[in-house]
CSV table of N, CA, C and O in Angstrom, one decimal:
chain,number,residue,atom,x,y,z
J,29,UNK,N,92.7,32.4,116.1
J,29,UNK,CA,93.9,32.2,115.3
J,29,UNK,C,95.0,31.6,116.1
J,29,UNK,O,95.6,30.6,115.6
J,30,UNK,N,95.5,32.0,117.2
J,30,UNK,CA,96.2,31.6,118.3
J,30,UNK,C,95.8,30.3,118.3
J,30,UNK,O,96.6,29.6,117.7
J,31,UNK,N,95.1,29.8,118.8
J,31,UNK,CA,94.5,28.6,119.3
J,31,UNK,C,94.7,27.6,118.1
J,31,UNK,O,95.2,26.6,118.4
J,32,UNK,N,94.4,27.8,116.7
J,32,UNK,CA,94.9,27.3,115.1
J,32,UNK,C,95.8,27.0,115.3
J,32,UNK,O,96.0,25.8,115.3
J,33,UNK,N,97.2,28.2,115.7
J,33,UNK,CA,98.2,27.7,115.4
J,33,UNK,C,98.9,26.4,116.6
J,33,UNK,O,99.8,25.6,116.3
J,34,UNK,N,98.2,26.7,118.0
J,34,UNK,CA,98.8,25.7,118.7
J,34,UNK,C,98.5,24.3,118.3
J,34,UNK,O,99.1,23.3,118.4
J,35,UNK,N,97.2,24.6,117.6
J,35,UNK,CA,96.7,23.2,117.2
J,35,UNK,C,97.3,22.4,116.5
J,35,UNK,O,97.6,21.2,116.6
J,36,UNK,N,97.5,23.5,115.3
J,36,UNK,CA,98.5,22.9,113.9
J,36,UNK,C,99.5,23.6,113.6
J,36,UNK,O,99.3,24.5,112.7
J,37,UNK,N,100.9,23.4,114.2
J,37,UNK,CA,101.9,23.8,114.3
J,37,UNK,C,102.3,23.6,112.7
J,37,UNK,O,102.5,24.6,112.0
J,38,UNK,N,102.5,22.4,112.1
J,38,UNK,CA,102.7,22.0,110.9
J,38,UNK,C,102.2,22.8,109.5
J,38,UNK,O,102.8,22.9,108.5
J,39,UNK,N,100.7,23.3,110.0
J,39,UNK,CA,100.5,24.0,108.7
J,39,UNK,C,100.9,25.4,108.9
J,39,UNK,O,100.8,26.1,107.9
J,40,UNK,N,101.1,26.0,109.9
J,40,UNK,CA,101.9,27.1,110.1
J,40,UNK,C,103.0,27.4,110.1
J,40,UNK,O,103.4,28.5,110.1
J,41,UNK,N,103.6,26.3,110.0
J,41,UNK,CA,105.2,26.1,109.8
J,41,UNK,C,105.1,26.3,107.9
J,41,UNK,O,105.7,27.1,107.2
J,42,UNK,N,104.3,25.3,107.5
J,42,UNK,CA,104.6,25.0,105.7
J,42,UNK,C,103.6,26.4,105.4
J,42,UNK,O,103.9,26.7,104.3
J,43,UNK,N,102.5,27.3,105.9
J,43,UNK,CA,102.8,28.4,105.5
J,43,UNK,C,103.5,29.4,105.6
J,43,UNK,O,103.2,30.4,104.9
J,44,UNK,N,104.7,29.5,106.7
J,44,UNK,CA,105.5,30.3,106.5
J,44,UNK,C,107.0,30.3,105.9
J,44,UNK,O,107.8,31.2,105.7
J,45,UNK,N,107.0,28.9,105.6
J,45,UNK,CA,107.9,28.3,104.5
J,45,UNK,C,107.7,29.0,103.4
J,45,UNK,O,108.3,29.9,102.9
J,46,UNK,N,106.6,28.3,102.9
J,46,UNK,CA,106.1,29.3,101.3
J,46,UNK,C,106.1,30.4,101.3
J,46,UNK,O,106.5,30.8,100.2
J,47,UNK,N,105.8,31.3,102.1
J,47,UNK,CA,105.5,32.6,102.1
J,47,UNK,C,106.9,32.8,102.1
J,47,UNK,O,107.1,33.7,101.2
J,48,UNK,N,108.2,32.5,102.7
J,48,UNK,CA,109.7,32.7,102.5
J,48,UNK,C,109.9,32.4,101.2
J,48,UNK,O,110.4,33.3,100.4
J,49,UNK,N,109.6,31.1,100.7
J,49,UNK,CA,109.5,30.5,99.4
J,49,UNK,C,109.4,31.1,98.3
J,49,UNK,O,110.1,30.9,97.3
J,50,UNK,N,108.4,31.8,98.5
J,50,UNK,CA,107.4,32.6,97.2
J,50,UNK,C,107.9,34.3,97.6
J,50,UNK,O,107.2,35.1,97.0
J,51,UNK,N,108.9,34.8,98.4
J,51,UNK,CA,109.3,36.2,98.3
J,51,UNK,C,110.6,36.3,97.8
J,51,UNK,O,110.9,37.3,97.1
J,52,UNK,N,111.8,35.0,98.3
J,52,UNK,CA,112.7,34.9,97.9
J,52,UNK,C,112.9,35.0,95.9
J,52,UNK,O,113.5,35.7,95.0
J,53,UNK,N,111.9,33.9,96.1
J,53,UNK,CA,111.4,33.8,93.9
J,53,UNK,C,111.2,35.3,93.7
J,53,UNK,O,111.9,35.9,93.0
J,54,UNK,N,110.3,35.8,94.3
J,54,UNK,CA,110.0,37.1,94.0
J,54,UNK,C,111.1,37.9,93.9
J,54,UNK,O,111.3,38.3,92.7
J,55,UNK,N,111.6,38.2,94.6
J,55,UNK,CA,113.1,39.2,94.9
J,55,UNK,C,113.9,38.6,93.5
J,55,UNK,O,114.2,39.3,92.6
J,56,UNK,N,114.3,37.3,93.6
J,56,UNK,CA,115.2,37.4,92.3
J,56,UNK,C,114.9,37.3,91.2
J,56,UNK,O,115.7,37.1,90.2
J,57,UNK,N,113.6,37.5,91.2
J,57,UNK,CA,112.7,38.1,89.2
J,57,UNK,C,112.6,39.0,89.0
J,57,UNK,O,112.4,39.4,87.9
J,58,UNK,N,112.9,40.2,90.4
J,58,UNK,CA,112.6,41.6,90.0
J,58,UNK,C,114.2,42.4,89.3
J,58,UNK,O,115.4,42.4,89.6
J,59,UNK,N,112.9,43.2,88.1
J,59,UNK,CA,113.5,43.6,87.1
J,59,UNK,C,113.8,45.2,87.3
J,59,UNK,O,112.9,46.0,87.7
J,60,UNK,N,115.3,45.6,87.1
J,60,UNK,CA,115.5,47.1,87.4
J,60,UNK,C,115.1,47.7,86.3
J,60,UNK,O,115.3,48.9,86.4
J,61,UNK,N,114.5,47.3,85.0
J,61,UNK,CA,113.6,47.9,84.4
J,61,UNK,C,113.1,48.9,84.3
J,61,UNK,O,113.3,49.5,83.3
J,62,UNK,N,112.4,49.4,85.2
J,62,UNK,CA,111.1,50.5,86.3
J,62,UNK,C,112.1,51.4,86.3
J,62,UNK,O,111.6,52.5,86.2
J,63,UNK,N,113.4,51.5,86.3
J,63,UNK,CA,114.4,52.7,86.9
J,63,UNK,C,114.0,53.9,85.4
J,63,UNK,O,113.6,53.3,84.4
J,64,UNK,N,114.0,55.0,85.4
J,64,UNK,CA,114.0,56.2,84.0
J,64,UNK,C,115.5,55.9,83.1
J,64,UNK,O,116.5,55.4,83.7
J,65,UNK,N,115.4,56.2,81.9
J,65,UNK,CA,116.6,56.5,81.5
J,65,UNK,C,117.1,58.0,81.6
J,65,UNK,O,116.5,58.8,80.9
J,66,UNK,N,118.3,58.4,82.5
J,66,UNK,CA,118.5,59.2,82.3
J,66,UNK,C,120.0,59.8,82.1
J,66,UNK,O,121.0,59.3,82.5
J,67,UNK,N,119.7,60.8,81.4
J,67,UNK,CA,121.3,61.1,80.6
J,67,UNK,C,121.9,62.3,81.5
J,67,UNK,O,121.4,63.5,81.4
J,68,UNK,N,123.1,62.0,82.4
J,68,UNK,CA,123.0,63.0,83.4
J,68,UNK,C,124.6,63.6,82.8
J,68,UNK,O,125.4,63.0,82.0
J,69,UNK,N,124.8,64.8,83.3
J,69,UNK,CA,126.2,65.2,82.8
J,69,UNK,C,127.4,64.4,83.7
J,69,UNK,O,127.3,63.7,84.7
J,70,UNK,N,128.3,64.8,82.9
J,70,UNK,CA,129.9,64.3,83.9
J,70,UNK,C,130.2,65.6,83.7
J,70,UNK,O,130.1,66.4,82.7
J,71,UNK,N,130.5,65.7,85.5
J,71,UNK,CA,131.2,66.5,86.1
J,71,UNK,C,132.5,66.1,86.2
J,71,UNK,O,132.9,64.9,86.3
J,72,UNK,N,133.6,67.5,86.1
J,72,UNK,CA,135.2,67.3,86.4
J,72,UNK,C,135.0,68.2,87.8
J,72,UNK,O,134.2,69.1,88.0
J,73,UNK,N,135.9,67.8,88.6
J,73,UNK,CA,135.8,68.9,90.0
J,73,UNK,C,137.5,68.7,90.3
J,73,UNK,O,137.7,67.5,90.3
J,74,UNK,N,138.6,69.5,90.4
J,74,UNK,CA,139.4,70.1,90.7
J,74,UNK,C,139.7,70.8,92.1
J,74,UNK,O,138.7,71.3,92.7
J,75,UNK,N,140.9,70.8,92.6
J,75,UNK,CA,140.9,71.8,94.0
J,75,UNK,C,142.3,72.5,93.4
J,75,UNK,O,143.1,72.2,92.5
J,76,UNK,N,142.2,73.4,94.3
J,76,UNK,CA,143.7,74.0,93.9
J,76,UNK,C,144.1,74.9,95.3
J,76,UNK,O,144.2,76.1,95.3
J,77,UNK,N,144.2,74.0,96.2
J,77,UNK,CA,144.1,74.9,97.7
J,77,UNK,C,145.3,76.1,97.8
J,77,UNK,O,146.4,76.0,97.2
J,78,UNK,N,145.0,77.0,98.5
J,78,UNK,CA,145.2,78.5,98.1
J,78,UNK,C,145.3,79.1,97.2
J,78,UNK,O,145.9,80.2,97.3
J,79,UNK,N,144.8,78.7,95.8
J,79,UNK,CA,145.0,80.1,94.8
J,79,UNK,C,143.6,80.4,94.5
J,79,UNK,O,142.6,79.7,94.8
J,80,UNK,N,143.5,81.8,93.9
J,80,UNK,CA,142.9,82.8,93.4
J,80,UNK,C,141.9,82.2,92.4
J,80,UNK,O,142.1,81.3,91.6
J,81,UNK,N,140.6,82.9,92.4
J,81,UNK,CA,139.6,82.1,91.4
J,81,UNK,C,140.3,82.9,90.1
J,81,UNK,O,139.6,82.7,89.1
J,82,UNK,N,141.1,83.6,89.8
J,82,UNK,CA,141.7,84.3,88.4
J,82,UNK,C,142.9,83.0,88.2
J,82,UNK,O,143.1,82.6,87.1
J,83,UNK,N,143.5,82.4,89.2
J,83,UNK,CA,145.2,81.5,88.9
J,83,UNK,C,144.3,80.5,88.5
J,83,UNK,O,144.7,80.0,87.4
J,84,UNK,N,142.9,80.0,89.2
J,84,UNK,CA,142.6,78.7,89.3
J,84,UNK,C,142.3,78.4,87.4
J,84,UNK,O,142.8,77.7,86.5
J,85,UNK,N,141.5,79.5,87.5
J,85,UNK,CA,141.0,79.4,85.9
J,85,UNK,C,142.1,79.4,85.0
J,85,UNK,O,142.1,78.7,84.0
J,86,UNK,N,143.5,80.2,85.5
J,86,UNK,CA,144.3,80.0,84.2
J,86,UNK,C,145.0,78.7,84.1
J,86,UNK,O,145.2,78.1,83.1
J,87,UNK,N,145.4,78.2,85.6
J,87,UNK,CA,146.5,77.1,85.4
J,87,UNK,C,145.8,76.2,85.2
J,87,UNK,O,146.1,75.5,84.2
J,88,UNK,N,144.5,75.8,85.8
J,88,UNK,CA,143.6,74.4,85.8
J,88,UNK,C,142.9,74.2,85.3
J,88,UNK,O,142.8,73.2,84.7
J,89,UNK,N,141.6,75.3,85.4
J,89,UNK,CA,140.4,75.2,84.1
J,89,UNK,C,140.6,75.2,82.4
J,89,UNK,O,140.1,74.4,81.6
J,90,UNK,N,141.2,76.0,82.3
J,90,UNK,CA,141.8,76.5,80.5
J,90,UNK,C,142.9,75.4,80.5
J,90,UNK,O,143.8,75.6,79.7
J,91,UNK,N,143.1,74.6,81.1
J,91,UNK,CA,144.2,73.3,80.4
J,91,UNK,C,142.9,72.3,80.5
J,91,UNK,O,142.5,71.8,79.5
J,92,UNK,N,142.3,72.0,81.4
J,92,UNK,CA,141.3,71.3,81.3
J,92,UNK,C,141.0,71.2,80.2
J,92,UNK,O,141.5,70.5,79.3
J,93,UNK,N,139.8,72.3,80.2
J,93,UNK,CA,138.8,72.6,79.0
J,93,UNK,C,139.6,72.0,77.6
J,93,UNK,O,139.2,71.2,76.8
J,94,UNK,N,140.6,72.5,77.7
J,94,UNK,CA,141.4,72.2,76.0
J,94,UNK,C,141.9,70.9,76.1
J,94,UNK,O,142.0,70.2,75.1
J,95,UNK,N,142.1,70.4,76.9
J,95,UNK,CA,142.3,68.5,76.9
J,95,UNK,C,141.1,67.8,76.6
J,95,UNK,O,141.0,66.8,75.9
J,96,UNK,N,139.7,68.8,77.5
J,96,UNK,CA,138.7,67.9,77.2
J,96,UNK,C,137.8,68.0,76.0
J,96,UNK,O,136.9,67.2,75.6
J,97,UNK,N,138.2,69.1,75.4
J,97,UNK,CA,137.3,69.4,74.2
J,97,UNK,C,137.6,68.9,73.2
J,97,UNK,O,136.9,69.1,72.1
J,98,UNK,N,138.5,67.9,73.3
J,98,UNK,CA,138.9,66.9,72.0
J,98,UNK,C,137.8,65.7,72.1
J,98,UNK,O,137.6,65.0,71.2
J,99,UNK,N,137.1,65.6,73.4
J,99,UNK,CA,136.5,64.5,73.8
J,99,UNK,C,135.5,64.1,72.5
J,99,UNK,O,134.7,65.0,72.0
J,100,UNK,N,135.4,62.9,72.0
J,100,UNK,CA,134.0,62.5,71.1
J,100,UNK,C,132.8,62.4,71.9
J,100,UNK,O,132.5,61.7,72.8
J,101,UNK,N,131.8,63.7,71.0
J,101,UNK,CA,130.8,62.9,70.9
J,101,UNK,C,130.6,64.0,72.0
J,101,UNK,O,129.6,63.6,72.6
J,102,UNK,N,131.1,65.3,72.5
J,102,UNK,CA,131.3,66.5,73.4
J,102,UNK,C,130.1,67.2,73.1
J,102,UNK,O,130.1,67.4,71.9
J,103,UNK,N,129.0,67.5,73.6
J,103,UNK,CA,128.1,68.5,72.8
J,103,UNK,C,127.7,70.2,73.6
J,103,UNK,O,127.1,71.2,73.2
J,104,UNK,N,128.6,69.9,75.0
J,104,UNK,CA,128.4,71.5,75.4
J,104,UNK,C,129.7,71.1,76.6
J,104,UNK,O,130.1,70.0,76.8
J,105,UNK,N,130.2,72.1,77.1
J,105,UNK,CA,131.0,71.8,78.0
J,105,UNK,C,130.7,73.6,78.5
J,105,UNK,O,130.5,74.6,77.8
J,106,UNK,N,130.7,73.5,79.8
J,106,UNK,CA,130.7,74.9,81.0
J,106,UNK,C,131.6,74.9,81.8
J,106,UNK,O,132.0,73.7,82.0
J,107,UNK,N,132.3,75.7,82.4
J,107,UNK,CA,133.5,75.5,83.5
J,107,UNK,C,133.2,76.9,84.7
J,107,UNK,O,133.1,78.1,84.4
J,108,UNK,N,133.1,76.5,85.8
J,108,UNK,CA,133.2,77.6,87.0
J,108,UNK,C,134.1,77.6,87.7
J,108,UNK,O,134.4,76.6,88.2
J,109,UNK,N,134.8,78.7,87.9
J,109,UNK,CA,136.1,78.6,88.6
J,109,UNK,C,136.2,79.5,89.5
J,109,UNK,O,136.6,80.6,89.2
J,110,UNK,N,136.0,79.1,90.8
J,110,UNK,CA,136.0,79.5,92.2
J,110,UNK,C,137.3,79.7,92.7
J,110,UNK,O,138.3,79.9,92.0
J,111,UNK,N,137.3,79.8,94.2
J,111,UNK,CA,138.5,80.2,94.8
J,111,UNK,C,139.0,78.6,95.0
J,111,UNK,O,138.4,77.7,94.6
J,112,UNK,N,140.1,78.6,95.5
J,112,UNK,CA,140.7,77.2,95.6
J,112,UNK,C,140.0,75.6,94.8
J,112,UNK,O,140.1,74.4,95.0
J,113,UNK,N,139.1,76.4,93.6
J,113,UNK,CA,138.1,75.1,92.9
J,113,UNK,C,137.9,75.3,91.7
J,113,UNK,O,137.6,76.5,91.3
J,114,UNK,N,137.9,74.1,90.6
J,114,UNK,CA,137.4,74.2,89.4
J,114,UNK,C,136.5,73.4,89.2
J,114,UNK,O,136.6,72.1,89.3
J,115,UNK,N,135.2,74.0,88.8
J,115,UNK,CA,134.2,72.7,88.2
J,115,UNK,C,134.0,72.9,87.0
J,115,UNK,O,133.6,74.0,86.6
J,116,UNK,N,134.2,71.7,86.1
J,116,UNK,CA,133.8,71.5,84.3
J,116,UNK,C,132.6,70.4,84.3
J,116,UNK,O,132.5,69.3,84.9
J,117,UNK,N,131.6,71.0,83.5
J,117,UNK,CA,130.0,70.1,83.5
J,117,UNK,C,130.3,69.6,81.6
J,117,UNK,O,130.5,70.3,80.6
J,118,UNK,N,130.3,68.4,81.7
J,118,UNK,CA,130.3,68.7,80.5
J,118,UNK,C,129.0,67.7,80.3
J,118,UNK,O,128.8,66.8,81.2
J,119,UNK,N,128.0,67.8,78.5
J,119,UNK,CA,127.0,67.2,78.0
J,119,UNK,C,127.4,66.7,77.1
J,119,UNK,O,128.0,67.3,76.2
J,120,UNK,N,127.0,65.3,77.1
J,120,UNK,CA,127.4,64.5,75.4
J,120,UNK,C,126.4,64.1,74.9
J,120,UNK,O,125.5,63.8,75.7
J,121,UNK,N,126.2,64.1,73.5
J,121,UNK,CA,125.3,63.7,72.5
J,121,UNK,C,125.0,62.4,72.8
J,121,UNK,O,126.0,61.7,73.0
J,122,UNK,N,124.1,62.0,72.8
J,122,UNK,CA,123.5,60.5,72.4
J,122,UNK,C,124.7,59.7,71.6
J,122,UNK,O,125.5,60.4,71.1
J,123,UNK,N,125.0,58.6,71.5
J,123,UNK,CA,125.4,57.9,70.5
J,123,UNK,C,124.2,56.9,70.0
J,123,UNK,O,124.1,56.8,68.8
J,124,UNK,N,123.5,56.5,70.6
J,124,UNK,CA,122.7,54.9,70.3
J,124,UNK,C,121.3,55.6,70.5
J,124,UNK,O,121.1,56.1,71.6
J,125,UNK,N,120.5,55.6,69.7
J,125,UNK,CA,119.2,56.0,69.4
J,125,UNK,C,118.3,54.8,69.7
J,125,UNK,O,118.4,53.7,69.1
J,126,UNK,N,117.3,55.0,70.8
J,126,UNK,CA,116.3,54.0,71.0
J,126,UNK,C,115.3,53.6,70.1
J,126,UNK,O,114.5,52.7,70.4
């Protein structure tokens, strides 16, 4: 094979052309397609450095929650409320049916 290529520089040249040729084409036909559909929650994440997981929940989570519960189309919402942290998960309903 060695010995090929010193021979015929040229056709080793124009097959490594195409072979660039023919990957580049390839790369920009490929379809993200293949990816799952999936329906993941939105998270809200909050800090509230130095207060109490009892302050956090009153001043920050329970105003949350009631701002966000007006949201369209809301189908579960959860809230954890830690020390210096609030996290809200919330799940929405489908709109558009496949």
């Amino acid at each position: 094979m060695i010995k090929t290529s010193v021979k015929k520089p040229f056709t080793v040249l124009v097959s490594v052309v195409l072979i660039f040729v023919l990957g580049i084409i390839s790369f920009t036909r490929l379809n993200t397609d293949l990816l799952p559909a999936m329906d993941l929650p939105y998270v809200v994440m909050t800090t509230a450095p130095g207060s109490s997981s009892e302050k956090v929940e009153m001043s920050v989570t329970k105003q949350l929650e009631q701002a966000l519960a007006t949201t369209s189309g809301l189908e579960n919402m959860q809230s954890i409320s830690m020390e210096h942290q609030s996290i809200i998960i919330m799940k929405f309903s489908r709109f558009l049916k496949e």
